[in-house]
Amino acid sequence: MSLFHLAKECNHRFVPDRHVLRIAFCAYCGICRPTDVKNIGIYYRYRRNWSHREGLLHAAAPLSEESTQFIMNAMAECGVVSEDDERPCVTYVEGLQPESGLYENQVEALRAAIRNYPIARISYVHKVRRRDKSSDLIIADIWNDPSIYEAVNGLASTPYCHLPQWSVRIVLGAVTRKNETSKECLKKLRYLLSNFHIQVNPDGLHTMQIL
């Protein structure tokens, strides 16, 4: 049977490519599905579903109380709802095997880098269309000292990391798309948060299940 007919008859189960962002392939027939900005929400779903199935973890750290309060106030003002009522935290690496002892040294190197440079800056706030077609996910990209990126790459490049990496980021939460709400929210959040300096708590760096 040709690959074309196999793909046509296959009950696809797409999983994210291990090395390239925004690329997914079928675990059964191997057909590739690239995604772009318009349908990036589909890739998010593939990535999240596969992470849950495999029990993958991400490395994240909480903010200081002052930074947390400022961001949560901005979210509340703009109507952003945190997923699972989580407090905002900085995600550094996604897709780690659950056996954290395999990469403990790399996590400690990242913790040390954050301890040396705990101040980071929100460089860009953007949104991602969700598949429910009624809400958008709001994300804040973070600028860090180069030594932190070096530590992030050290952890992400181990054989125990199974996903390509986004930028270092804070997933703020979801906002409704009804009546252009998400557009107004994004505009206001960019005004409130762009170039805002946050303080990260290095002692809180931990691995947790991807939501």
mmCIF file of N, CA and C in Angstrom, residues 13 16 20 23 35 53 67 80-81 91 94 107 109-110 114 132 154 163 167 174 183-185 201 207 209:
data_model
loop_
_atom_site.group_PDB
_atom_site.id
_atom_site.type_symbol
_atom_site.label_atom_id
_atom_site.label_comp_id
_atom_site.label_asym_id
_atom_site.label_seq_id
_atom_site.Cartn_x
_atom_site.Cartn_y
_atom_site.Cartn_z
ATOM 1 N N ARG A 13 -2.840 9.873 14.845
ATOM 2 C CA ARG A 13 -2.526 10.363 16.179
ATOM 3 C C ARG A 13 -1.240 11.175 16.049
ATOM 4 N N PRO A 16 4.223 15.789 18.478
ATOM 5 C CA PRO A 16 5.160 16.840 18.069
ATOM 6 C C PRO A 16 6.531 16.266 17.712
ATOM 7 N N VAL A 20 12.000 20.029 16.038
ATOM 8 C CA VAL A 20 11.583 21.211 15.278
ATOM 9 C C VAL A 20 10.235 21.705 15.787
ATOM 10 N N ILE A 23 6.036 21.481 14.121
ATOM 11 C CA ILE A 23 5.927 20.335 13.228
ATOM 12 C C ILE A 23 5.408 19.141 14.034
ATOM 13 N N THR A 35 2.491 23.510 11.070
ATOM 14 C CA THR A 35 1.483 24.481 11.482
ATOM 15 C C THR A 35 2.067 25.883 11.355
ATOM 16 N N ARG A 53 0.422 12.186 27.944
ATOM 17 C CA ARG A 53 0.524 10.735 27.747
ATOM 18 C C ARG A 53 1.859 10.197 28.250
ATOM 19 N N SER A 67 6.371 40.844 42.256
ATOM 20 C CA SER A 67 6.167 40.663 40.816
ATOM 21 C C SER A 67 4.889 39.881 40.535
ATOM 22 N N VAL A 80 -8.003 38.375 32.118
ATOM 23 C CA VAL A 80 -7.291 37.131 31.835
ATOM 24 C C VAL A 80 -7.501 36.164 32.993
ATOM 25 N N VAL A 81 -7.933 34.946 32.681
ATOM 26 C CA VAL A 81 -8.201 33.934 33.699
ATOM 27 C C VAL A 81 -7.083 32.909 33.691
ATOM 28 N N THR A 91 8.448 29.609 32.780
ATOM 29 C CA THR A 91 8.791 28.280 32.264
ATOM 30 C C THR A 91 10.069 28.383 31.439
ATOM 31 N N GLU A 94 10.596 22.729 28.586
ATOM 32 C CA GLU A 94 9.469 21.801 28.549
ATOM 33 C C GLU A 94 9.911 20.455 27.990
ATOM 34 N N VAL A 107 19.685 21.055 36.153
ATOM 35 C CA VAL A 107 18.697 21.868 36.875
ATOM 36 C C VAL A 107 19.399 22.757 37.895
ATOM 37 N N ALA A 109 22.443 23.845 37.704
ATOM 38 C CA ALA A 109 23.163 24.884 36.961
ATOM 39 C C ALA A 109 22.220 26.014 36.572
ATOM 40 N N LEU A 110 20.996 25.657 36.186
ATOM 41 C CA LEU A 110 19.996 26.675 35.866
ATOM 42 C C LEU A 110 19.616 27.465 37.115
ATOM 43 N N ILE A 114 20.007 31.547 37.628
ATOM 44 C CA ILE A 114 18.905 32.425 38.029
ATOM 45 C C ILE A 114 19.263 33.168 39.314
ATOM 46 N N ASP A 132 -10.836 25.846 20.969
ATOM 47 C CA ASP A 132 -12.253 25.999 21.313
ATOM 48 C C ASP A 132 -12.902 27.148 20.544
ATOM 49 N N GLY A 154 21.655 23.981 28.147
ATOM 50 C CA GLY A 154 22.312 22.815 28.730
ATOM 51 C C GLY A 154 21.317 21.767 29.186
ATOM 52 N N LEU A 163 11.105 17.599 23.770
ATOM 53 C CA LEU A 163 10.368 18.592 23.007
ATOM 54 C C LEU A 163 11.303 19.722 22.584
ATOM 55 N N SER A 167 10.454 30.130 23.489
ATOM 56 C CA SER A 167 11.214 31.094 24.255
ATOM 57 C C SER A 167 10.872 30.916 25.737
ATOM 58 N N ALA A 174 -6.123 32.547 29.905
ATOM 59 C CA ALA A 174 -7.015 32.636 28.747
ATOM 60 C C ALA A 174 -7.929 33.849 28.869
ATOM 61 N N LYS A 183 -8.479 41.113 21.708
ATOM 62 C CA LYS A 183 -7.657 42.145 21.071
ATOM 63 C C LYS A 183 -7.449 43.318 22.015
ATOM 64 N N GLU A 184 -8.521 43.752 22.669
ATOM 65 C CA GLU A 184 -8.414 44.852 23.622
ATOM 66 C C GLU A 184 -7.573 44.456 24.826
ATOM 67 N N CYS A 185 -7.736 43.220 25.260
ATOM 68 C CA CYS A 185 -6.946 42.719 26.385
ATOM 69 C C CYS A 185 -5.464 42.733 26.055
ATOM 70 N N ASN A 201 12.251 33.753 41.708
ATOM 71 C CA ASN A 201 12.728 33.089 42.916
ATOM 72 C C ASN A 201 13.478 31.810 42.542
ATOM 73 N N THR A 207 10.563 20.954 38.802
ATOM 74 C CA THR A 207 9.961 20.317 37.641
ATOM 75 C C THR A 207 8.531 19.929 38.004
ATOM 76 N N GLN A 209 4.400 18.790 36.165
ATOM 77 C CA GLN A 209 3.707 18.270 34.998
ATOM 78 C C GLN A 209 3.157 19.416 34.165
#
